[in-house]
Short mmCIF file of C-alpha atoms in Angstrom, two decimals:
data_model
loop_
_atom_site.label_atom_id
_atom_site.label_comp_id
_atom_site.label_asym_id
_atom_site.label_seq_id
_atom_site.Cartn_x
_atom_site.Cartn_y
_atom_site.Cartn_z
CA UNK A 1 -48.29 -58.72 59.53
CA UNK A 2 -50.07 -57.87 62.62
CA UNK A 3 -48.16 -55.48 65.54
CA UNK A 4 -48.71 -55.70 69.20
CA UNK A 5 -47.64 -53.24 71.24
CA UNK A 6 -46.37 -53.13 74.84
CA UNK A 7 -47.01 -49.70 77.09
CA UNK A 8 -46.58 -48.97 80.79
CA UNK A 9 -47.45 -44.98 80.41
CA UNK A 10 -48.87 -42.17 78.32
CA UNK A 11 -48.70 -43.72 75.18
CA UNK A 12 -47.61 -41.09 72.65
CA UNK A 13 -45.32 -43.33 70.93
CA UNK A 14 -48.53 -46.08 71.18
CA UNK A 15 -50.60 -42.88 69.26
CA UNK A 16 -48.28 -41.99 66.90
CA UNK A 17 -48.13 -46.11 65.23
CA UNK A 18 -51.88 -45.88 65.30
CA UNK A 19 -51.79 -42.78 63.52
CA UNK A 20 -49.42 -44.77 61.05
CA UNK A 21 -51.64 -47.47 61.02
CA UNK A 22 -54.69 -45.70 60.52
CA UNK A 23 -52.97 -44.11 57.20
CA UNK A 24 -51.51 -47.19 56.01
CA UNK A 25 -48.23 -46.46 56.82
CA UNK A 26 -47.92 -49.10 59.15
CA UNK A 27 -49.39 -52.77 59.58
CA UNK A 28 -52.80 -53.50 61.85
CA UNK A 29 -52.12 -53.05 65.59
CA UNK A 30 -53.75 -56.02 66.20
CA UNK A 31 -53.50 -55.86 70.33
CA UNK A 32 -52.32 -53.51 72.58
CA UNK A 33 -50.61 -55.16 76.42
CA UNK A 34 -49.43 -53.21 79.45
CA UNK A 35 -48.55 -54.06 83.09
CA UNK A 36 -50.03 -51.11 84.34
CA UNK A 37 -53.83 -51.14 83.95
CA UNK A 38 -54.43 -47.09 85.31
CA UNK A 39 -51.60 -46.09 82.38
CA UNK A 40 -53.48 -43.43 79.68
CA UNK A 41 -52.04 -45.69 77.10
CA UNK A 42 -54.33 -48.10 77.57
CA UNK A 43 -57.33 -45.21 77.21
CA UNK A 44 -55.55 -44.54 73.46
CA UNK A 45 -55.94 -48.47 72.63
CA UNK A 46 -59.41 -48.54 73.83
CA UNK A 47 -60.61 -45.01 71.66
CA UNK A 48 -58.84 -46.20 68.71
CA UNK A 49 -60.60 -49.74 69.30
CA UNK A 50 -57.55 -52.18 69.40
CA UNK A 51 -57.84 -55.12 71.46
CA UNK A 52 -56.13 -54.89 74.80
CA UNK A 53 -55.10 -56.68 77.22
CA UNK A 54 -53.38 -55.74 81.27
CA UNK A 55 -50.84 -58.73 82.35
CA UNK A 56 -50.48 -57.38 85.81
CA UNK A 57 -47.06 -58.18 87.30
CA UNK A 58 -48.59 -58.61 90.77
CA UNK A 59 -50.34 -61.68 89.76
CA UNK A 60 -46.83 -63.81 89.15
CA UNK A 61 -43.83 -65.30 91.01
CA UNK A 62 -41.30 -64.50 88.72
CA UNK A 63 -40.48 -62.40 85.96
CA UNK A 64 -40.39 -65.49 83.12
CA UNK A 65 -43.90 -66.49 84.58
CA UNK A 66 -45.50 -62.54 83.38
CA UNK A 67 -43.25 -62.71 80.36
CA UNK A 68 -44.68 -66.42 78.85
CA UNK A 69 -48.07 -64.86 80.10
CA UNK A 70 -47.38 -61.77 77.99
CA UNK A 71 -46.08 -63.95 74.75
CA UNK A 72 -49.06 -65.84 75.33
CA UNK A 73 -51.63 -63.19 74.78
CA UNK A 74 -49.28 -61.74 71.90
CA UNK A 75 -49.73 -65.18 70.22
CA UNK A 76 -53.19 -65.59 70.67
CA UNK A 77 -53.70 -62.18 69.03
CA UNK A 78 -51.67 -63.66 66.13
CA UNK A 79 -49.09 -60.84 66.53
CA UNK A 80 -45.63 -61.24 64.01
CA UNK A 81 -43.92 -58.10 65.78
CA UNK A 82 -43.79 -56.74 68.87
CA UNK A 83 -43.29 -53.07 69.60
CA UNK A 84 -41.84 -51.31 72.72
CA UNK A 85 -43.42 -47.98 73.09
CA UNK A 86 -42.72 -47.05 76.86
CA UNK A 87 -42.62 -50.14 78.55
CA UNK A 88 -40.92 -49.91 81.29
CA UNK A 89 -40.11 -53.69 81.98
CA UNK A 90 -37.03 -55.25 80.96
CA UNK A 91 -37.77 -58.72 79.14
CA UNK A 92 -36.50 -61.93 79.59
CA UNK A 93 -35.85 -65.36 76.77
CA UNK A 94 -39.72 -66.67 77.43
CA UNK A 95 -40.66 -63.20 75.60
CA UNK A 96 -37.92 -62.83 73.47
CA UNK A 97 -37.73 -65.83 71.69
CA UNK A 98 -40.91 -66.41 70.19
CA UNK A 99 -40.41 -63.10 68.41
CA UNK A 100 -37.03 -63.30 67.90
CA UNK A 101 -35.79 -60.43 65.30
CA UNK A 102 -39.52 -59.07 65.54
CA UNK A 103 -39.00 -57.06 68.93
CA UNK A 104 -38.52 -53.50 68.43
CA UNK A 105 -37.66 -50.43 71.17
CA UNK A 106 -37.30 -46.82 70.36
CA UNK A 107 -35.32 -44.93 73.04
CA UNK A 108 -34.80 -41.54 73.77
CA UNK A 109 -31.15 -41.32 73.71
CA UNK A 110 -28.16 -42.02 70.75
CA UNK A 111 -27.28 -45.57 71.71
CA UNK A 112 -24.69 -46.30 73.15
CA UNK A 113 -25.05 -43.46 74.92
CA UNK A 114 -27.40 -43.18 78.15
CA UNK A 115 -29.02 -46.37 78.44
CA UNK A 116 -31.07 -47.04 80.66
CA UNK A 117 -33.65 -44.92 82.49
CA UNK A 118 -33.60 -40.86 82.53
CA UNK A 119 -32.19 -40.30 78.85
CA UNK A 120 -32.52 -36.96 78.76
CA UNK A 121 -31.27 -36.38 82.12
CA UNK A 122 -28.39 -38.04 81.58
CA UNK A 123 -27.54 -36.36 78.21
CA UNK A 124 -28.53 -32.83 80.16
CA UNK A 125 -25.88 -33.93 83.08
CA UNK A 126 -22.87 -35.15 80.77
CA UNK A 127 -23.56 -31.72 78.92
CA UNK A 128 -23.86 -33.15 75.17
CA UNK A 129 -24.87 -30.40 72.52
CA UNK A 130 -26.46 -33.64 70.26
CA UNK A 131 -29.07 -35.96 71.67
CA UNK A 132 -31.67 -38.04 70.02
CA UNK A 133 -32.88 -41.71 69.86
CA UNK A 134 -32.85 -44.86 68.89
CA UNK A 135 -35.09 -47.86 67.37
CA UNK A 136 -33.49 -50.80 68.01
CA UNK A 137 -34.10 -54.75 68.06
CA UNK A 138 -34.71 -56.02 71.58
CA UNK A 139 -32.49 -58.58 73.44
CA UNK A 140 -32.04 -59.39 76.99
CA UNK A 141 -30.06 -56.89 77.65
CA UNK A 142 -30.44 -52.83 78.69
CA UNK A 143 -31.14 -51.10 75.38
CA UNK A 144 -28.13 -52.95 74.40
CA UNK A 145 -29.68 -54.69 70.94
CA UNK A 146 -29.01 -54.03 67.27
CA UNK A 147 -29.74 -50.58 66.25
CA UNK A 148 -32.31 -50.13 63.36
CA UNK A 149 -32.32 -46.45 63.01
CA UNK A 150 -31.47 -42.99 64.98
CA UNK A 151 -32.43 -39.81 64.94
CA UNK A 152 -30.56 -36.63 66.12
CA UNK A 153 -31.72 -33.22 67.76
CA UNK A 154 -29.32 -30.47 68.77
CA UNK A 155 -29.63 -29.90 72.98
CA UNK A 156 -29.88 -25.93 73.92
CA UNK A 157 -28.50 -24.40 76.42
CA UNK A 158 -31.67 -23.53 78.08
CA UNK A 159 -33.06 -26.45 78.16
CA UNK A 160 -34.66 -28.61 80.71
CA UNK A 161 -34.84 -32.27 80.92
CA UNK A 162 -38.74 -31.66 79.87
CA UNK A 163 -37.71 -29.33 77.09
CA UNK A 164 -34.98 -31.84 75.63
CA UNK A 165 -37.14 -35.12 76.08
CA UNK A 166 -40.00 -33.19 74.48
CA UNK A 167 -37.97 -32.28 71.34
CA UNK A 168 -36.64 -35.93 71.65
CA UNK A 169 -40.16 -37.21 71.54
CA UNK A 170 -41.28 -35.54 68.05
CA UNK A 171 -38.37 -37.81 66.68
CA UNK A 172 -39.94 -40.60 68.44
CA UNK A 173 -42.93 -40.49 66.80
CA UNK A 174 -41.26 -40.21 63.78
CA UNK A 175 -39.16 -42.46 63.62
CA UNK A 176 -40.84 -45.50 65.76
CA UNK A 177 -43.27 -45.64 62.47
CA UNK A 178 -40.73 -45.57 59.77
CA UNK A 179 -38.59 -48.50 61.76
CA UNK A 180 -41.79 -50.70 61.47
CA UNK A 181 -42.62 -49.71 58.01
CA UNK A 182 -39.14 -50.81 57.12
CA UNK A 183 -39.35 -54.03 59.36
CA UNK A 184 -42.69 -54.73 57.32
CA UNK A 185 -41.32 -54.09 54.15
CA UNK A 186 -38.41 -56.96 54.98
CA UNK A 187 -35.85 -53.54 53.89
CA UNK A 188 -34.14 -54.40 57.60
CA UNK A 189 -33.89 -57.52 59.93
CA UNK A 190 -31.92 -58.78 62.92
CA UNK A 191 -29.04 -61.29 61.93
CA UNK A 192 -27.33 -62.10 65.43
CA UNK A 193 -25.92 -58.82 66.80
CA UNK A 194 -26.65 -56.56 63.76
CA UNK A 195 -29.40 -55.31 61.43
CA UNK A 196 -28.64 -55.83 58.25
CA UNK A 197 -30.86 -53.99 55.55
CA UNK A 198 -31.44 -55.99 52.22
CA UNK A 199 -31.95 -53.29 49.86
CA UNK A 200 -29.43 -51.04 48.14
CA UNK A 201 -27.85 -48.44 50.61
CA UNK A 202 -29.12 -45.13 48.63
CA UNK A 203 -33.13 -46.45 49.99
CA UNK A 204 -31.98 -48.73 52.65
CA UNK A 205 -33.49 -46.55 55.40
CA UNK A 206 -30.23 -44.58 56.88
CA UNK A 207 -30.13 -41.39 57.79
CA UNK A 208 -29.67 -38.39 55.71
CA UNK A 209 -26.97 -36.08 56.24
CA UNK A 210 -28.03 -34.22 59.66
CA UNK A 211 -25.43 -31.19 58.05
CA UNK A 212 -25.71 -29.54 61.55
CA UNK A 213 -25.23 -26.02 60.92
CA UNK A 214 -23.13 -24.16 63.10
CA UNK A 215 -24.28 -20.91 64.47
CA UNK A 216 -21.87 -17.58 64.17
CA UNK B 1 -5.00 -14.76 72.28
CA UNK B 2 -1.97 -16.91 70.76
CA UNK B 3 -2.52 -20.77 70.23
CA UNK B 4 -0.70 -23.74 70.46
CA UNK B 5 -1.24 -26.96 68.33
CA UNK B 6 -0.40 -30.12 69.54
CA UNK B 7 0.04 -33.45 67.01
CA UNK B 8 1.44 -36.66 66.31
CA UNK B 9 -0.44 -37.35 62.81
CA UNK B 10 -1.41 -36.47 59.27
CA UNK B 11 -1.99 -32.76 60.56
CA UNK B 12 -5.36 -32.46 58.45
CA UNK B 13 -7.03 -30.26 61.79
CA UNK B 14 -3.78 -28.27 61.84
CA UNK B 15 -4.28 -27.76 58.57
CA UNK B 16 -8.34 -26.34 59.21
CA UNK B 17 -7.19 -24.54 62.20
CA UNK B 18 -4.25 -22.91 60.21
CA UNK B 19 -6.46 -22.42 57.24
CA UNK B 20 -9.20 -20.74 60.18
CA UNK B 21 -5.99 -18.36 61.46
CA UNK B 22 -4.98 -17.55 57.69
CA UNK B 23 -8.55 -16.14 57.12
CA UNK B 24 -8.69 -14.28 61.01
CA UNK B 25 -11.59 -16.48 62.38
CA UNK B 26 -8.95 -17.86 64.79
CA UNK B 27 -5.92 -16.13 66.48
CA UNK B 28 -2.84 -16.97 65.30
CA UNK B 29 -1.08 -19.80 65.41
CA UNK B 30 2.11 -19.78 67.84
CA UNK B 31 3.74 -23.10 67.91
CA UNK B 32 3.27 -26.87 67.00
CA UNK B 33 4.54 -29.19 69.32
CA UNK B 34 4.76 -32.72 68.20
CA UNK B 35 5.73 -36.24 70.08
CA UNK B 36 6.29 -37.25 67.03
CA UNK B 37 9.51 -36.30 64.79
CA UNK B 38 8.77 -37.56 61.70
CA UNK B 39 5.01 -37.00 61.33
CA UNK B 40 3.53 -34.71 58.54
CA UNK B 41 1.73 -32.33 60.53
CA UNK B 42 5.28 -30.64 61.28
CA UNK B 43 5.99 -30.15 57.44
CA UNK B 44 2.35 -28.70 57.24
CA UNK B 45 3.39 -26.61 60.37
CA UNK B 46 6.29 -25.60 58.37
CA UNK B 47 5.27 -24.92 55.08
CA UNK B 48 2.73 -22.41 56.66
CA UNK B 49 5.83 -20.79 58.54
CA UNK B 50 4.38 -21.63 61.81
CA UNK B 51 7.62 -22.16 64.85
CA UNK B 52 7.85 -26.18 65.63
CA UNK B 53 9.03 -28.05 68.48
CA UNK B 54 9.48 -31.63 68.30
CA UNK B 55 9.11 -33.13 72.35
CA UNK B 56 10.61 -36.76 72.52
CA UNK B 57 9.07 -38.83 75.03
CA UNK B 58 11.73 -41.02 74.60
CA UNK B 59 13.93 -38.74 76.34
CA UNK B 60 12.00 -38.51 79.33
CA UNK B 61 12.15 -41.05 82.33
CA UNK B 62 7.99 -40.36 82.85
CA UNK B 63 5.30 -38.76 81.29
CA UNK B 64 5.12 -35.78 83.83
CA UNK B 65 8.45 -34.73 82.77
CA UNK B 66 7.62 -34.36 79.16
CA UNK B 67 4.34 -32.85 79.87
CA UNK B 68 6.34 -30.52 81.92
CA UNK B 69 8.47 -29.92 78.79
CA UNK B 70 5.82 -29.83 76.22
CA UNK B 71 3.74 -27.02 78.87
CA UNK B 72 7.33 -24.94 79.21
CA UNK B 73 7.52 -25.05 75.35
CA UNK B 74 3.93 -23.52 75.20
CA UNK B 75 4.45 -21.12 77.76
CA UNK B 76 8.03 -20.02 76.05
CA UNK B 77 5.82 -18.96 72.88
CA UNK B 78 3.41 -17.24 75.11
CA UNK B 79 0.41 -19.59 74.16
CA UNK B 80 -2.78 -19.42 75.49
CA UNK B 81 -4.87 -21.91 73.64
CA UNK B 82 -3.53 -25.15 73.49
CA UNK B 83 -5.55 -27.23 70.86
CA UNK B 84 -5.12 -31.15 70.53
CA UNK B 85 -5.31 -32.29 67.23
CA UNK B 86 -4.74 -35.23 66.52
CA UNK B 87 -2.42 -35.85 69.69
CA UNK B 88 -2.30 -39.64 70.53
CA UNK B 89 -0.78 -38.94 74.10
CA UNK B 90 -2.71 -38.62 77.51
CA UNK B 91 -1.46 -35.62 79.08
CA UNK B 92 -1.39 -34.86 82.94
CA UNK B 93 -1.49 -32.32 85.87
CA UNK B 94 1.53 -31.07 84.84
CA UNK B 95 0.45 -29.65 81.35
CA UNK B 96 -3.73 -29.47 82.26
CA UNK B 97 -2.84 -26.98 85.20
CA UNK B 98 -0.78 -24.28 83.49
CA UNK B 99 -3.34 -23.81 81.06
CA UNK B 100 -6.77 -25.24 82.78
CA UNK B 101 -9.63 -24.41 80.75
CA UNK B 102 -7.74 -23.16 78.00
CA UNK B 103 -7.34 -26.85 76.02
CA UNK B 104 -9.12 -28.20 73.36
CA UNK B 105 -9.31 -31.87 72.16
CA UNK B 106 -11.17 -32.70 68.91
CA UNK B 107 -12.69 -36.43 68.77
CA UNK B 108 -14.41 -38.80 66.01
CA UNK B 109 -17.50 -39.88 68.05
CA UNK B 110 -20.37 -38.44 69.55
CA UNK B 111 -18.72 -38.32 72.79
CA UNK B 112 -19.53 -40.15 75.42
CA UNK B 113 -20.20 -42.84 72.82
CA UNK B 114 -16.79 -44.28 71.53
CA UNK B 115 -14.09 -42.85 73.90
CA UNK B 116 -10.39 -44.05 72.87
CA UNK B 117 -9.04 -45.14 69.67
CA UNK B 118 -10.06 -45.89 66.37
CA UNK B 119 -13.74 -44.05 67.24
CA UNK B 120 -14.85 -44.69 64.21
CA UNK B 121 -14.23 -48.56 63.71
CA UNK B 122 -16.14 -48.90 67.29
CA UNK B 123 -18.83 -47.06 65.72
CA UNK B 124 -19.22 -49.08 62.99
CA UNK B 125 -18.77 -52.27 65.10
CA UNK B 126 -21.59 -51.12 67.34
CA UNK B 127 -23.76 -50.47 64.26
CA UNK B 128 -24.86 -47.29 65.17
CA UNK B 129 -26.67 -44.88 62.49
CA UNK B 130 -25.58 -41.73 63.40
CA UNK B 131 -21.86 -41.15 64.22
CA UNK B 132 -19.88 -37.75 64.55
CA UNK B 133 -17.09 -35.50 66.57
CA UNK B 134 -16.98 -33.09 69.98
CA UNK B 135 -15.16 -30.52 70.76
CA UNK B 136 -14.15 -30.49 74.48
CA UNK B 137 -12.17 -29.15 77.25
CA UNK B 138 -9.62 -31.48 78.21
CA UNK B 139 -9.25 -33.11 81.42
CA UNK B 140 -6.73 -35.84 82.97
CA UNK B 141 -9.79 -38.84 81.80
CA UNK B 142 -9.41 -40.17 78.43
CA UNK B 143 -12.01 -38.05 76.46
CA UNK B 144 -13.86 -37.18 79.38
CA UNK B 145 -13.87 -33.44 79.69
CA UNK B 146 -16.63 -30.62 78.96
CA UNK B 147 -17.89 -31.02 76.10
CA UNK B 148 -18.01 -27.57 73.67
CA UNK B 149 -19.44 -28.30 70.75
CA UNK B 150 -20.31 -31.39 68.92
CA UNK B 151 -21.47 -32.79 65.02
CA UNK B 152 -23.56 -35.54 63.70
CA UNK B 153 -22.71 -37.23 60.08
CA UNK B 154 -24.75 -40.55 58.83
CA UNK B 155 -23.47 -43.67 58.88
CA UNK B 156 -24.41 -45.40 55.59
CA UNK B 157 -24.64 -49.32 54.72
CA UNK B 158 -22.16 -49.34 52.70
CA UNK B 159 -19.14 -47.51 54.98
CA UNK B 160 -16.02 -48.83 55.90
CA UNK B 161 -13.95 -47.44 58.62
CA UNK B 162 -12.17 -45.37 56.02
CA UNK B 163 -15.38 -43.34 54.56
CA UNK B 164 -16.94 -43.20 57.91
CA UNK B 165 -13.67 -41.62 59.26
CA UNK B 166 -13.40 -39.55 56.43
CA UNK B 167 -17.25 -38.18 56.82
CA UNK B 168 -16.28 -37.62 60.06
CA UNK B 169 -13.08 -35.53 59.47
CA UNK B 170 -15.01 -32.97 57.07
CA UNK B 171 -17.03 -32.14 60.20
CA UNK B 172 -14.14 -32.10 62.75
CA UNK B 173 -12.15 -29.65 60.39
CA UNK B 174 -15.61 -27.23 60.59
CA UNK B 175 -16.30 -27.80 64.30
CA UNK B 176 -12.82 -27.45 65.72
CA UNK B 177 -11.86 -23.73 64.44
CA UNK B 178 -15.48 -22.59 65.36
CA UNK B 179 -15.04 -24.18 68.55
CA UNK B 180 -11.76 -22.04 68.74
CA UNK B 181 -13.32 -18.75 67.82
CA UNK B 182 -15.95 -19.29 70.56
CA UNK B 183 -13.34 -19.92 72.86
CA UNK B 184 -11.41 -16.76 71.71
CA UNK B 185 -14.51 -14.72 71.61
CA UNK B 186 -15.06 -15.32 75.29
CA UNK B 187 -18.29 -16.79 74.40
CA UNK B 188 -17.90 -20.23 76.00
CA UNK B 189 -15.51 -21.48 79.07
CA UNK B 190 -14.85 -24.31 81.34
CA UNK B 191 -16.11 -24.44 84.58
CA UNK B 192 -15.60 -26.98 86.48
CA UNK B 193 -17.14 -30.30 85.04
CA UNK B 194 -19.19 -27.91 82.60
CA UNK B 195 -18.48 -25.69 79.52
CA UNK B 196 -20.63 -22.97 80.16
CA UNK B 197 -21.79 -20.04 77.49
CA UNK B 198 -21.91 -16.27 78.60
CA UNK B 199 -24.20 -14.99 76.08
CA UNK B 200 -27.39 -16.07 74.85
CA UNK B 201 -29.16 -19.05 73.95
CA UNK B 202 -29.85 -18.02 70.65
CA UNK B 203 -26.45 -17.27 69.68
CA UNK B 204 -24.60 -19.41 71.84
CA UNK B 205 -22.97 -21.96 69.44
CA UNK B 206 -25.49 -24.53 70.02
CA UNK B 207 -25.61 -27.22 67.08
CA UNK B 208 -28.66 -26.32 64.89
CA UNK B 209 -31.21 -28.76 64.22
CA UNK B 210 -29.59 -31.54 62.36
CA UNK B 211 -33.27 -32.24 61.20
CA UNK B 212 -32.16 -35.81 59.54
CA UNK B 213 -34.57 -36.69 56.67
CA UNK B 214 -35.76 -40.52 56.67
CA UNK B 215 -35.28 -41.91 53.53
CA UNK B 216 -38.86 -43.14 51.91
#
């Protein structure tokens, strides 16, 4: 299995699979594609020396156009599964269906809740005392595909949307990995609207027990 | 500080939050008003020798009036916490006002995931991976007010609505008397859209870290 993996920005998550990769953990990130060719993302790709490729927006009509031109360098890189790590572009069906089931996104907020752009913000504004994020197949619509996995954090009272997406991120990282070691591993895939793992539920890649203590 | 319980159900948080008084980490418990004459949180009510009032919406020609009647109930026992539990009516201006900031609603989701009924089953339905309960203030929106204090439970492979609802209750019955000794303690009230704390961060009934292990 070979990953490819779409950025528009700093490319943390980006680092943290090629960290995975580089231990193993992970499959070869075989090509790296964003529409924004100043993003530091692109500068992790090149240092770790993966492949990459800029499909500047600019340069098409239409959405469908950049997305088939997108696919199209995926494919030539011989990529199985595509990974989200900040892209900021929603994707249409010319991108979608050639990976169907092999398009993954983490987001930085417990789906359902705050899709969309400005997790944090939004979780800081509703005044939610859990936040965390999600890894979740990819369809057309806003962060609105089958969840794969979540992770929770506990939001303080001091804290500013920088603060909470920061302690949002170090699940991120953490959990971005383990989705795609699972998707590798054929423990989870998408079936229609839901990801259904095929190995028993005591290793089949849930959650522990979060047991949030409370304070006194 | 005297509180009022209000239910239509099984009675299991009147039964934490009576437990909570029985020990002193929550003031006691005044009255139990129920829609409901025939439900078994009024024999728990009973049994622990707590007053009871049943409030028959049937006897009302609108809902104001028996909000009216269930608020001059509350007020009659000089309550000043009214705590929902388990109380499957919306209630209006004319209960809210009398006692604004001073009620409680406990509810299965990670609110505002999963507002309305049967939380759990729409958790399940929306395959998410982490599910859980909140404490808030209650306003005249269904499930919409400040939000106190929430919990995060798993949800495995393998649940049905029942055992997710179930994992779910454990944590309600912790959260909701904590939420109510906060409350009591002066160390957390509504203001306006917010619930905001008066001491400090460190102790001020944040969630800890629910730190949720991924299974290898």
């Amino acid at each position: 299995m070979r990953i490819g993996v779409l950025v528009s920005g700093r490319g943390s998550n980006l680092a943290a699979i090629l960290e995975a990769a580089a231990r193993g953990v992970v499959p070869e990130v075989a090509l790296v594609v964003s529409n924004v060719a100043t993003c530091p993302a692109l500068e992790i790709a090149r240092r770790a020396g993966v492949a990459t490729r800029v499909v500047d927006p600019a340069v098409f009509a239409v959405r469908p156009d950049h997305d088939r031109a997108v696919a199209a360098a995926l494919g030539a890189a011989r990529v199985d599964l595509v990974c989200l790590a900040g892209y900021v572009r929603l994707i249409g069906a010319p991108l979608i269906e050639p990976f169907a089931g092999r398009i993954l996104n983490v987001h930085p907020s417990l789906l359902p809740a705050f899709p969309g752009l400005h997790a944090p913000k939004q979780a800081l504004d509703r005044g939610v005392r859990i936040a965390g994020c999600t890894v979740h197949f990819v369809d057309a619509g806003m962060d609105s595909g089958p969840i794969i996995a979540q992770a929770a954090v506990p939001v303080l009272p001091e804290d500013s949307e920088e603060s909470l997406a920061a302690r949002i991120l170090v699940e991120e990282h953490r959990l971005f990995p383990a989705a795609i070691r699972w998707i590798a591993d054929g423990r989870v895939r998408q079936e229609g609207r839901r990801a259904v793992w095929t190995d028993s539920p005591r290793t089949a890649g849930a959650l522990e027990s979060p047991t949030p203590g409370v304070r006194s």
